[in-house]
C-alpha positions as a LaTeX table, in Angstrom:
\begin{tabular}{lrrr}
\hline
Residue & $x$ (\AA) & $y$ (\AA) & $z$ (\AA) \\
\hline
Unk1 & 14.81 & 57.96 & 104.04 \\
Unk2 & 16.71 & 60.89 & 105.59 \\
Unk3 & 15.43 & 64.87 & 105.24 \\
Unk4 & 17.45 & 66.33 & 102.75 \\
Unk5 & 18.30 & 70.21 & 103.25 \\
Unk6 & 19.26 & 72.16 & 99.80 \\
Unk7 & 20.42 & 75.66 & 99.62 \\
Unk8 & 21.65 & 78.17 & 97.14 \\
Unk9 & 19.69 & 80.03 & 94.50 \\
Unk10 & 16.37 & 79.39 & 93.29 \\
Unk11 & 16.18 & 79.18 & 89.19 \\
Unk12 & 12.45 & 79.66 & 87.54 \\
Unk13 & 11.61 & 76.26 & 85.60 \\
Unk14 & 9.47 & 76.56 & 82.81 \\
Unk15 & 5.88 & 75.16 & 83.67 \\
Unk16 & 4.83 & 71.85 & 81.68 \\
Unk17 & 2.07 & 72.61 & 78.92 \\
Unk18 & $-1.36$ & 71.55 & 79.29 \\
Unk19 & $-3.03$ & 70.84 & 76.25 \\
Unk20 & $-6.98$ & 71.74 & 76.04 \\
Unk21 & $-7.06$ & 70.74 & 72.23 \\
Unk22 & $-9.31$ & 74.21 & 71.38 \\
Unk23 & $-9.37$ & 72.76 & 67.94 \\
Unk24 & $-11.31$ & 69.56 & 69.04 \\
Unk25 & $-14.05$ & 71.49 & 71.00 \\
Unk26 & $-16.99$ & 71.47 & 68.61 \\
Unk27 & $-20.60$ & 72.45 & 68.99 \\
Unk28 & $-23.00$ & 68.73 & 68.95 \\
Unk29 & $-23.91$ & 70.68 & 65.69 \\
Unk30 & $-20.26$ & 70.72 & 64.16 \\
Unk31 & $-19.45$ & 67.50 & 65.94 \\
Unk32 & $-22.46$ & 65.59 & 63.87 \\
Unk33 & $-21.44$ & 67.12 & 60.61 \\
Unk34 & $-18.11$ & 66.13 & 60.85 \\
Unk35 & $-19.00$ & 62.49 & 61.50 \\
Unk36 & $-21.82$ & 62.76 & 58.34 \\
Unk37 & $-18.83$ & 63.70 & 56.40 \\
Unk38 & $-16.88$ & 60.29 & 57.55 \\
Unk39 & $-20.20$ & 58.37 & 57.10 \\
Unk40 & $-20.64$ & 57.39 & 60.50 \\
Unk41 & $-24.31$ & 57.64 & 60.68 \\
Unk42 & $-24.96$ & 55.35 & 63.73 \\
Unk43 & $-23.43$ & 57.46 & 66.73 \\
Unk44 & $-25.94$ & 57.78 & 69.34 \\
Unk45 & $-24.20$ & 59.68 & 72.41 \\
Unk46 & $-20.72$ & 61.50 & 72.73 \\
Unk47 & $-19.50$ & 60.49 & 76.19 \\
Unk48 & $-17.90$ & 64.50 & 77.46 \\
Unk49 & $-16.59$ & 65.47 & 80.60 \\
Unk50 & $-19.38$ & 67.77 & 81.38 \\
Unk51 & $-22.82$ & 67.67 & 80.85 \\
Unk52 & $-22.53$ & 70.93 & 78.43 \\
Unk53 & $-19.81$ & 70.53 & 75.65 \\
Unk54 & $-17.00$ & 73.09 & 76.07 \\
Unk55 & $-18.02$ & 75.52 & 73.41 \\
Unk56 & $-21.47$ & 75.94 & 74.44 \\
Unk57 & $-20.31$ & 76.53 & 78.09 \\
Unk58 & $-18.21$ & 79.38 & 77.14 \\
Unk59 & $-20.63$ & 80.79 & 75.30 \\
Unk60 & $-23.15$ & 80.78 & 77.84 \\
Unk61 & $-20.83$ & 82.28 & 80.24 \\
Unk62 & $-20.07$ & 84.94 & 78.04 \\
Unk63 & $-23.96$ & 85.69 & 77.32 \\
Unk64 & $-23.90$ & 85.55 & 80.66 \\
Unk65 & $-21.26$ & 88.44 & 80.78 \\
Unk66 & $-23.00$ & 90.53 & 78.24 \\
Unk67 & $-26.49$ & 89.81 & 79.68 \\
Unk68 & $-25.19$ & 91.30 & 83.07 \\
Unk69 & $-23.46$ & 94.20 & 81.30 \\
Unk70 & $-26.77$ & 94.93 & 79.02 \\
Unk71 & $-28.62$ & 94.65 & 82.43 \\
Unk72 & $-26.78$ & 97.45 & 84.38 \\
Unk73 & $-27.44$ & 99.68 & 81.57 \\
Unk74 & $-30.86$ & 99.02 & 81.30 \\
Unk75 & $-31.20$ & 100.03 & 85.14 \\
Unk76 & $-28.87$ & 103.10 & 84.97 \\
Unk77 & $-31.29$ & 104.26 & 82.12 \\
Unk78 & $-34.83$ & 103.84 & 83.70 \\
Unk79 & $-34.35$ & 104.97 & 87.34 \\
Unk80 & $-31.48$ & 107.96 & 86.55 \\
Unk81 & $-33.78$ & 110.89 & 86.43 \\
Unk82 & $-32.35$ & 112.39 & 83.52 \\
Unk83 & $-33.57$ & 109.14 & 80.86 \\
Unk84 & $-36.16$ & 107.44 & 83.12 \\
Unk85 & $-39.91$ & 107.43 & 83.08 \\
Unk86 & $-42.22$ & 108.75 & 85.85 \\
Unk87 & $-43.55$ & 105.58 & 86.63 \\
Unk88 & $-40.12$ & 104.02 & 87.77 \\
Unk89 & $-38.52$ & 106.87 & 89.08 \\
Unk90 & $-41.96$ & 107.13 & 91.58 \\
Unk91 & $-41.25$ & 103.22 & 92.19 \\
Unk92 & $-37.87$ & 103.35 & 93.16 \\
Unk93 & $-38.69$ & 106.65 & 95.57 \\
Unk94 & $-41.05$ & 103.98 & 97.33 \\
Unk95 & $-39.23$ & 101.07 & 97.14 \\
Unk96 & $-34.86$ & 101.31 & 96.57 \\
Unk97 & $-32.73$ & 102.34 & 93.71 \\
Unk98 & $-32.01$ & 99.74 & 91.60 \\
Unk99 & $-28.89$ & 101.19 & 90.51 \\
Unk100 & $-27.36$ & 100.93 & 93.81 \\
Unk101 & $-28.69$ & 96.68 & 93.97 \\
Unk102 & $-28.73$ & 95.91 & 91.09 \\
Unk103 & $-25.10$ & 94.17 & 90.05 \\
Unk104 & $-25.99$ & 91.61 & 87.75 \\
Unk105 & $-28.79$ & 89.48 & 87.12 \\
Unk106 & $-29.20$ & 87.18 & 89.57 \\
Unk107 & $-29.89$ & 90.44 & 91.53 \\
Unk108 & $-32.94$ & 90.86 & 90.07 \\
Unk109 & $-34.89$ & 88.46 & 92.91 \\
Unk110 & $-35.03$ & 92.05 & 94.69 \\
Unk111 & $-37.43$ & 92.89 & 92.53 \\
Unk112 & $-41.09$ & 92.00 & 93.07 \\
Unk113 & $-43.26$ & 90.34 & 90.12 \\
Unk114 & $-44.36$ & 93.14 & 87.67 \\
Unk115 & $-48.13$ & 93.92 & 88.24 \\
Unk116 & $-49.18$ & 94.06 & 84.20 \\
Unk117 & $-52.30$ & 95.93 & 85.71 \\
Unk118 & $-50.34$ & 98.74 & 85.49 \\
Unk119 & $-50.70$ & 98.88 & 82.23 \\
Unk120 & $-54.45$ & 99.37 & 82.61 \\
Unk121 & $-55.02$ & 101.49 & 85.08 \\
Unk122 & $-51.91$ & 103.98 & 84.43 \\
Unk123 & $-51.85$ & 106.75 & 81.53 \\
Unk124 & $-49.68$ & 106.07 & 79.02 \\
Unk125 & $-47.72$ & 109.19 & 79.61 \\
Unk126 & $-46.13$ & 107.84 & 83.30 \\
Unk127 & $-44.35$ & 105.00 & 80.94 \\
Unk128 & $-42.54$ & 107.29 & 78.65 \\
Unk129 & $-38.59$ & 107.86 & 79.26 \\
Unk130 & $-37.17$ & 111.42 & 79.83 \\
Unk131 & $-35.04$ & 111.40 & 76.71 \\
Unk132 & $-38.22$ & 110.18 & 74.81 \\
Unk133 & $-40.68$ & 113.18 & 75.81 \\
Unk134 & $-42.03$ & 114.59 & 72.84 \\
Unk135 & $-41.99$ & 111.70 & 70.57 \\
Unk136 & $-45.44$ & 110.25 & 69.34 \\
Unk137 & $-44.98$ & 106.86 & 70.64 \\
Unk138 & $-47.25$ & 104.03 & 69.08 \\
Unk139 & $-49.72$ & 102.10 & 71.37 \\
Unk140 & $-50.44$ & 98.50 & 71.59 \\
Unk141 & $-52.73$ & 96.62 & 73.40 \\
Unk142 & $-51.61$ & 93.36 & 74.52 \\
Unk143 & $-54.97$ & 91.05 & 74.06 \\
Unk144 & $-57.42$ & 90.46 & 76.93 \\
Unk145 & $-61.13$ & 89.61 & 76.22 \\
Unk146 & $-63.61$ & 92.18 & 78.01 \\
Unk147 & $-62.41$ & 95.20 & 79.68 \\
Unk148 & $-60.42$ & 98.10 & 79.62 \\
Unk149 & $-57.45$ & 96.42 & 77.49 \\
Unk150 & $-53.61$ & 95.87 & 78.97 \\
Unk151 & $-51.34$ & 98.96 & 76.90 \\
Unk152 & $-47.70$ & 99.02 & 76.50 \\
Unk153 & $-46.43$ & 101.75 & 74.06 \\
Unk154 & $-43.24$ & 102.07 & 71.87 \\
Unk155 & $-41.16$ & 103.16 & 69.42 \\
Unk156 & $-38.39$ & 100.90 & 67.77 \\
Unk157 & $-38.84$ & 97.91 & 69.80 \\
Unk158 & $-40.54$ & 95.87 & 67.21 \\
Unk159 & $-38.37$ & 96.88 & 64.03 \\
Unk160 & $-35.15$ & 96.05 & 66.28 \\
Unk161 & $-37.13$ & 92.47 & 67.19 \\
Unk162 & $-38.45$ & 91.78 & 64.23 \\
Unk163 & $-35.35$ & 92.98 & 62.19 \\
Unk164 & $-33.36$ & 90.55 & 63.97 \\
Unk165 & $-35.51$ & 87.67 & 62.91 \\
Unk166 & $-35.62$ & 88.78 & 59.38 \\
Unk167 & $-31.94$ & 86.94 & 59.54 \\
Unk168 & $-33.66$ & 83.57 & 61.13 \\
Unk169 & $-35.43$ & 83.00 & 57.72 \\
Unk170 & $-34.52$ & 81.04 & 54.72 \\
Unk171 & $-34.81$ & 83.27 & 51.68 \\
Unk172 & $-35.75$ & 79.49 & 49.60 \\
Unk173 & $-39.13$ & 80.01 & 51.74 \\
Unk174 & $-39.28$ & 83.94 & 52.19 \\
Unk175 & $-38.08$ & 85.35 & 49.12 \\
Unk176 & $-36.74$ & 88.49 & 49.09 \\
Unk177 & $-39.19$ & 90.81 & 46.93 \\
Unk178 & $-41.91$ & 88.50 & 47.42 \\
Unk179 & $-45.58$ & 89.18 & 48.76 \\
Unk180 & $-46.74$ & 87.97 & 52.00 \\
Unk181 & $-50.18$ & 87.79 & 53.37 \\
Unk182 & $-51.13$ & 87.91 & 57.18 \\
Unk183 & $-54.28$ & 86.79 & 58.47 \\
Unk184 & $-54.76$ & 87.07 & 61.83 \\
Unk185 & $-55.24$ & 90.08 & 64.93 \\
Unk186 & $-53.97$ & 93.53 & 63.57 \\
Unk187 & $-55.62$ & 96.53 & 64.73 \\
Unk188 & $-54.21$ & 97.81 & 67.82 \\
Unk189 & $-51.57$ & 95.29 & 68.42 \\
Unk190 & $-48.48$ & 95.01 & 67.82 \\
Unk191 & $-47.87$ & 92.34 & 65.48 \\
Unk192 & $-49.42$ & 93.98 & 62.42 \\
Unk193 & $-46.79$ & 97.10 & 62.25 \\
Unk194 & $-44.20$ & 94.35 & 63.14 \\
Unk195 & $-44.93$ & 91.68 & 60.34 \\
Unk196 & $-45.34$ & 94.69 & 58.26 \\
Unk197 & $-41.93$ & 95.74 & 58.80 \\
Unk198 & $-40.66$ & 92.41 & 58.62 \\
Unk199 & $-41.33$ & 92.12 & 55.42 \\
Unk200 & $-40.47$ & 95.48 & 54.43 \\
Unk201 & $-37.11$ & 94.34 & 55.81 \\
Unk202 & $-36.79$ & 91.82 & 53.10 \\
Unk203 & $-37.83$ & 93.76 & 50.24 \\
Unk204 & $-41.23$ & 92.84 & 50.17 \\
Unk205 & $-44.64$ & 94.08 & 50.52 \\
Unk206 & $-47.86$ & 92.77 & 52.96 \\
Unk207 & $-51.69$ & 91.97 & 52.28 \\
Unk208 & $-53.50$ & 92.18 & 55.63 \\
Unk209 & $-56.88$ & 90.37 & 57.00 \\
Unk210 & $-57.92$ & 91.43 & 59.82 \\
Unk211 & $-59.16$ & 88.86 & 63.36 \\
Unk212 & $-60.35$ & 90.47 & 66.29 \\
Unk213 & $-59.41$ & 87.62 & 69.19 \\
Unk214 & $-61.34$ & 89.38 & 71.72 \\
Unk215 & $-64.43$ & 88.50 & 69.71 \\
Unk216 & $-63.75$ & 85.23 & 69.13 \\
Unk217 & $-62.71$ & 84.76 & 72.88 \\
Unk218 & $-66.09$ & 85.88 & 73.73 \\
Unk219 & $-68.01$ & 83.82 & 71.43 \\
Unk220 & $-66.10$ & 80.86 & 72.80 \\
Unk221 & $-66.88$ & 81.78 & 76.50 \\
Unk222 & $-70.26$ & 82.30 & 75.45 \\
Unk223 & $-71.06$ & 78.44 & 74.12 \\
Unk224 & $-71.80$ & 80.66 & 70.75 \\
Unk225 & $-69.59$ & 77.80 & 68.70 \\
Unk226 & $-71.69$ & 78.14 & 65.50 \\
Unk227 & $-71.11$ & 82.31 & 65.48 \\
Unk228 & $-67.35$ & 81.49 & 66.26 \\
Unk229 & $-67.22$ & 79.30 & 62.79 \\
Unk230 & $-68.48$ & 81.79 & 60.92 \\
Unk231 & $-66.54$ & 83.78 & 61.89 \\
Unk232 & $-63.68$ & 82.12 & 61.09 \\
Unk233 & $-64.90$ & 80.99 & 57.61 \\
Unk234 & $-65.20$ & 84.73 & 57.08 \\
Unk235 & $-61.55$ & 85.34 & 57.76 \\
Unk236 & $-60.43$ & 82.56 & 56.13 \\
Unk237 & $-63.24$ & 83.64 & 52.48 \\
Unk238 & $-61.04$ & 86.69 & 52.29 \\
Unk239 & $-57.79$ & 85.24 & 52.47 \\
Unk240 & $-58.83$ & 82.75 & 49.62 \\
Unk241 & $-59.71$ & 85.96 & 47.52 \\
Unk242 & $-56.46$ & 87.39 & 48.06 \\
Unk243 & $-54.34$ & 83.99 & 47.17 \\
Unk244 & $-56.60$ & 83.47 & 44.14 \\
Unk245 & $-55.83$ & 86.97 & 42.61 \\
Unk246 & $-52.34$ & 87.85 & 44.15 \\
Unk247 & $-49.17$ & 86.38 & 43.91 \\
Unk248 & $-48.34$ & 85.55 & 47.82 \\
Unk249 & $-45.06$ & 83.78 & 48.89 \\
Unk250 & $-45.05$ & 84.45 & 52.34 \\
Unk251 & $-47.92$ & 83.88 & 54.98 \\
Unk252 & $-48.03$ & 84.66 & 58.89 \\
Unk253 & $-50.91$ & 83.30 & 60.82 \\
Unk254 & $-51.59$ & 81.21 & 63.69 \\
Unk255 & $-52.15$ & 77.28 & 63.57 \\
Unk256 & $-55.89$ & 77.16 & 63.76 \\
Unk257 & $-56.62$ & 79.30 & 60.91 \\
Unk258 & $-53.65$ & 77.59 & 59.27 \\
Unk259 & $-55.60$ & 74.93 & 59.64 \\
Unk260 & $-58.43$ & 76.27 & 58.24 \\
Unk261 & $-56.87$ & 77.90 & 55.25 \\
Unk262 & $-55.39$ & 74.47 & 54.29 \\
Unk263 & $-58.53$ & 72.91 & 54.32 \\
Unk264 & $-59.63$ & 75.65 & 51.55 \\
Unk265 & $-56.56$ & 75.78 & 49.54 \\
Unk266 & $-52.98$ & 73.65 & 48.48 \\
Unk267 & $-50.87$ & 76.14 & 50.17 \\
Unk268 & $-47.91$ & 74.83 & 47.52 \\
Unk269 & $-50.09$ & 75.06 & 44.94 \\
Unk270 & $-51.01$ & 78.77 & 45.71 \\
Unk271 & $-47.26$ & 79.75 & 45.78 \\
Unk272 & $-47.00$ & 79.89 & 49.46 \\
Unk273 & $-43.14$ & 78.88 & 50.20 \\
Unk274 & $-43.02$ & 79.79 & 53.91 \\
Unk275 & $-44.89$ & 80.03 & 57.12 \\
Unk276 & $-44.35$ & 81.94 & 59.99 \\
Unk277 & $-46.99$ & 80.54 & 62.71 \\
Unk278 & $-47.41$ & 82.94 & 66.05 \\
Unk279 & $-49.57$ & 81.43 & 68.67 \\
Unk280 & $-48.69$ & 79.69 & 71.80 \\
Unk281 & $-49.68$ & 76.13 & 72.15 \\
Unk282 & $-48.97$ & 73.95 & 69.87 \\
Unk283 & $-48.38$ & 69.89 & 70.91 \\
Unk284 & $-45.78$ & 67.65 & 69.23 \\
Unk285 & $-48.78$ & 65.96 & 67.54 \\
Unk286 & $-50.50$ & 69.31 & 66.31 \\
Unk287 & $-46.63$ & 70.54 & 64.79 \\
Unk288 & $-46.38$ & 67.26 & 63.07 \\
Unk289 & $-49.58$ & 67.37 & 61.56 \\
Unk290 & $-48.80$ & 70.84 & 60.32 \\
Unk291 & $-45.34$ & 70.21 & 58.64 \\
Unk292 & $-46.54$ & 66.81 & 57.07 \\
Unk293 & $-49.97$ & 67.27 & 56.17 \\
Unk294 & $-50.75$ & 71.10 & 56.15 \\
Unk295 & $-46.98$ & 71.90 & 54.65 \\
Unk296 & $-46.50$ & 68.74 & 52.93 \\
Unk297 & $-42.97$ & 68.55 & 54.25 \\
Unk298 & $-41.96$ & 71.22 & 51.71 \\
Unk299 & $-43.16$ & 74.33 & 52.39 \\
Unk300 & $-41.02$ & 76.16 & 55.00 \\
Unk301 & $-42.02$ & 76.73 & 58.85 \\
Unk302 & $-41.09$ & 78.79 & 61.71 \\
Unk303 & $-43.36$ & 78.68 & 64.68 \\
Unk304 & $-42.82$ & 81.97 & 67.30 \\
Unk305 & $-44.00$ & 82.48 & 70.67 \\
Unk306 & $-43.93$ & 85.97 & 71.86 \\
Unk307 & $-46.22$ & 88.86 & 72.34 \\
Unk308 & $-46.32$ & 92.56 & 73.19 \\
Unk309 & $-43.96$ & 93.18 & 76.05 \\
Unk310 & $-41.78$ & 90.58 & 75.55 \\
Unk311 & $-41.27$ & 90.50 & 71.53 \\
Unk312 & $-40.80$ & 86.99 & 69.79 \\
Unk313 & $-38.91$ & 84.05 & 70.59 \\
Unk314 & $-37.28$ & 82.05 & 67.65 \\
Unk315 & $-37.79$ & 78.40 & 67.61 \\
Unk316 & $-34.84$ & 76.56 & 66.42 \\
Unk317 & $-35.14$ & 74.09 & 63.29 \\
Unk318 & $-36.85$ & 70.32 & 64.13 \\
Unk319 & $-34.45$ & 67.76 & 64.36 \\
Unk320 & $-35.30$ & 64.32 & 63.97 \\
Unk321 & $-34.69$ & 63.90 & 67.93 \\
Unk322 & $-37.08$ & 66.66 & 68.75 \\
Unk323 & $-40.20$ & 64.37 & 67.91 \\
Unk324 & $-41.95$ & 67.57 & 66.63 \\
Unk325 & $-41.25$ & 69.64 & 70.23 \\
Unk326 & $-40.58$ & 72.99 & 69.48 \\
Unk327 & $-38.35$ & 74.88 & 71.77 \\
Unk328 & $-38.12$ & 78.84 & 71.34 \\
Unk329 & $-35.25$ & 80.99 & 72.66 \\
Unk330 & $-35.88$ & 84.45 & 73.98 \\
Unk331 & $-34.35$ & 87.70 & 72.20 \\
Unk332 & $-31.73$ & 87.87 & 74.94 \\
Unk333 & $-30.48$ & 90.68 & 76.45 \\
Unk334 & $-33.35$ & 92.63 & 75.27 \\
Unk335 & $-35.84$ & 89.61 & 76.97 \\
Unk336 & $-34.89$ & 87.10 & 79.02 \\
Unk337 & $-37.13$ & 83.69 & 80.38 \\
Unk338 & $-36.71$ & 81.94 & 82.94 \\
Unk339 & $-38.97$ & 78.83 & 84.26 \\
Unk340 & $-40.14$ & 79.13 & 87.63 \\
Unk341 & $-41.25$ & 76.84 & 90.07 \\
Unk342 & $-44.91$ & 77.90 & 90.30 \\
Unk343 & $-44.98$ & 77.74 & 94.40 \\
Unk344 & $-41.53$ & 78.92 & 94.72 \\
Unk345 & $-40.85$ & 82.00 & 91.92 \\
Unk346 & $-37.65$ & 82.69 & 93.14 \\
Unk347 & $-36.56$ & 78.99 & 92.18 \\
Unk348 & $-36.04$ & 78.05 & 88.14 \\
Unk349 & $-37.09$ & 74.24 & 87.55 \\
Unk350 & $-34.49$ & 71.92 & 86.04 \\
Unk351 & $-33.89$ & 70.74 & 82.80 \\
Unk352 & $-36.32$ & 68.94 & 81.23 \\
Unk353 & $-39.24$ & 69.95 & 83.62 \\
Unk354 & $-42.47$ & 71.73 & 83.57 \\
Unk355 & $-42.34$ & 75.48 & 85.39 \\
Unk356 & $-44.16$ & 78.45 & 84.85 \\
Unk357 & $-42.72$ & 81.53 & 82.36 \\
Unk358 & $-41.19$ & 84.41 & 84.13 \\
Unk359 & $-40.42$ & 87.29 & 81.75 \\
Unk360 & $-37.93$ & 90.39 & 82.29 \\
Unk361 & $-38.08$ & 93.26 & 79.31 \\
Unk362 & $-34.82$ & 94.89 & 78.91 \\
Unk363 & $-34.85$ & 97.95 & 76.84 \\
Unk364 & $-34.77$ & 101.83 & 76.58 \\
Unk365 & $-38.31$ & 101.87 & 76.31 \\
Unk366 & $-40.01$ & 99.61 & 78.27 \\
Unk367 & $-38.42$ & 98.02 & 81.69 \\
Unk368 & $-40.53$ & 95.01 & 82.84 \\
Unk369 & $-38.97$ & 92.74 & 85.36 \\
Unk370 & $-40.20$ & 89.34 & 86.32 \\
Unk371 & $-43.36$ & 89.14 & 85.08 \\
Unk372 & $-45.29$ & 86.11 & 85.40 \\
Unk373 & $-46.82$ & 84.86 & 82.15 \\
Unk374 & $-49.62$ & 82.75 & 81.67 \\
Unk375 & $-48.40$ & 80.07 & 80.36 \\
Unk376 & $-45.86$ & 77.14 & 81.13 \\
Unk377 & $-43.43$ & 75.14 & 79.70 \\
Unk378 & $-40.27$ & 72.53 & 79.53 \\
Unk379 & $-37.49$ & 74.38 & 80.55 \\
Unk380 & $-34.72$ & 73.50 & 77.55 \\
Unk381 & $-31.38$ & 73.77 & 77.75 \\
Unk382 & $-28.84$ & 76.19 & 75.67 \\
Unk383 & $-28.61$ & 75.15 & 71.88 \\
Unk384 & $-26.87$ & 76.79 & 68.81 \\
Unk385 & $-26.63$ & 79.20 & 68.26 \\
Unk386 & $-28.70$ & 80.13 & 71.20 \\
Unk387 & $-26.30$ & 79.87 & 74.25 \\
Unk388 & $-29.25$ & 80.30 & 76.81 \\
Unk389 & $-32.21$ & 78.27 & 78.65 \\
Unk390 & $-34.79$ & 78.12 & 75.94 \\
Unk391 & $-38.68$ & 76.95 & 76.43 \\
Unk392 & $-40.45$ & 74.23 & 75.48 \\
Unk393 & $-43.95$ & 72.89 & 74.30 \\
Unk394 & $-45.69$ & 75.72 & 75.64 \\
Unk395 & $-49.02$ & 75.94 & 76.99 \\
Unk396 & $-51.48$ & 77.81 & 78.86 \\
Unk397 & $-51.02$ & 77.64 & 83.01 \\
Unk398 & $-52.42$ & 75.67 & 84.43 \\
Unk399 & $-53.82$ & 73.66 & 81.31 \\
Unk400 & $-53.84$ & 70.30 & 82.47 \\
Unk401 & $-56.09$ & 71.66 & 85.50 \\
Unk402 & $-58.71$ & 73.51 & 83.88 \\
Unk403 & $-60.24$ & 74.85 & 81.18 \\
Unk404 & $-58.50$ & 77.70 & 78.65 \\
Unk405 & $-59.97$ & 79.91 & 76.48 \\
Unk406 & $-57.55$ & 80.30 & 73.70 \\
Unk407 & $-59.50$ & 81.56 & 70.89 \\
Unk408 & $-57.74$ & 81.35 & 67.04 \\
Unk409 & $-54.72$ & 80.50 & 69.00 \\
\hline
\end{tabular}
């Protein structure tokens, strides 16, 4: 064929349309209730162009967004002398000014992994922020078993965290107006002004028994196993008072003296509706011996991992496909996890394998980035209505290597 020349004036065409069928792009959550509805029942994959469905890719990116935009505030606040705290301010004098690296978070490998001795060996005073000076602040120690104990202080941290989570529970299992009992480590920690609130929150009021873990820790180092059950049947003698001469719908504690209140008492039978279990490991096995034996399959339960400086971490609700593996999802943008590679920090893990928990803290009053936990997990992918990495079956480092003290936990 011969070139062909053209000349003369050049008219805009309309482009074609390309369809993306927004209607069509549903969550795997909407997706299976839509084919429940037609009866299909024996679906076992959905074949989609990308390994995350559509939806839950733009909502990652946009947490992504908001993460990064939540992020650069957080920095701006802590190292601009007029709102940050003396300890910061003196770090970034040493080190560089975060505000001038910092662009979003993938920028925070420039930071080193947050030394949590610090929070021994410092005064409380160096961690409060300029435009907090003056305020009592409250101070919570963040467990330990001999020692000067590991301090972070705060204001509104936990109400915001635990506020938030108020909305994560069913009011069939947590009614509204209804006691609640929690029996496990109060004291100086955090976790009995924030179950407290909690249930303030939802119009309802709180018994207390007391733990101290560092006792029980030590007892347990010690080989002092007879002490340590005593101990425990103490705790557990006055929370079998209180459900025998209190109406109590709500409980918090952790799994081993769940376990050991069960044994005692028919949780239904008590009036208990709901359980909110903290505590850190728990194995498919243990969870499934909880909901069907302990819970009976109809009392409610939400299983947390969290602690002081990072808050709590909402599990999402078992699916049959889970096999009893709970995966929790940080409080993101005010904590975010990642799962490291334990010889390579810098590097997350992929989906689906084992990695050690790196923790950043992202609010007005306490910065903490990078911090390596103890503990490790399964790193999890995003899942409604979470749209970020979430962390599974967690357990102590280093567990499968050596022996862990874990105490009631």
């Amino acid at each position: 064929m011969n070139p062909v020349l053209l000349g003369g004036k050049v008219e805009g065409l309309e482009l074609p349309q390309h369809h993306d069928f927004r209607p069509l792009r549903l969550t795997p959550e909407e997706l299976r209730r839509r084919m429940g509805a037609l009866g299909w029942d024996r679906v076992v994959a959905f074949p989609t162009r990308h390994a995350m469905h559509r939806p839950q890719f733009e909502l990652t990116a946009r947490a992504a967004r908001e993460l990064d935009a939540h992020l650069l505030e957080i920095i701006e606040w802590h190292f601009n002398p007029a709102t940050g705290c003396p300890y910061w301010l003196n770090w970034a004098a040493k080190n560089f000014d975060p505000r001038k690296e910092i662009k979003s978070f993938d920028d925070m490998l420039k930071f080193p992994h947050f030394a949590d001795e610090s929070l021994r060996d410092e005064q409380p005073e160096v961690w409060v922020p300029a435009q907090f000076k003056g305020k009592p602040y409250n101070i919570f120690e963040t467990g330990g078993t001999t020692g000067m104990p590991k301090q972070r202080i705060g204001w509104n941290d936990y109400k915001v965290d635990y506020s938030e989570f108020s909305d994560k529970i069913s009011d069939a299992h947590f009614p509204r107006g209804g006691a609640w009992l929690m029996m496990g480590p109060t004291g100086p920690r955090r976790l009995r002004l924030a179950i407290e609130h909690l249930a303030n929150v939802r119009g309802s009021s709180c018994y207390f028994i007391d733990l101290d873990p560092r006792f029980v820790k030590k007892l347990i180092s010690n080989k002092q196993f007879d002490v340590a059950k005593q101990y425990m049947a103490h705790v557990v003698d006055q929370a079998d008072l209180i459900m025998k001469n209190r109406r109590v719908s709500g409980l918090f504690t952790t799994p081993k003296l769940l376990e050991a209140l069960a044994e005692r008492v028919n949780l239904w039978e008590a009036g208990i509706r709901g359980v909110f279990c903290g505590g850190t490991s728990m194995k498919p096995q243990e969870v499934r011996f909880i909901v069907e034996e302990l819970l009976e399959g109809r009392i409610g339960f939400y299983p947390t991992y969290g602690n002081t400086l990072m808050g709590l971490a909402a599990s999402v609700p078992l699916q049959p496909e889970d096999n009893f593996s709970v995966t929790y999802y940080a409080p993101q943008p005010r904590a975010v996890l990642r799962v490291v590679n334990p010889k390579a920090t810098n590097e997350t893990v992929p989906y689906g394998e084992w990695g050690r928990v790196e923790l950043t803290t992202l609010t007005k009053e306490f910065f903490c980035p990078r911090f390596l936990e103890r503990d490790e997990v399964i790193r999890r992918a995003p899942r409604p209505p979470y749209a970020w990495d979430g962390v599974g079956d967690v357990r102590p480092f280093g567990a499968m290597e050596k022996n862990i003290v874990e105490g009631v936990y």
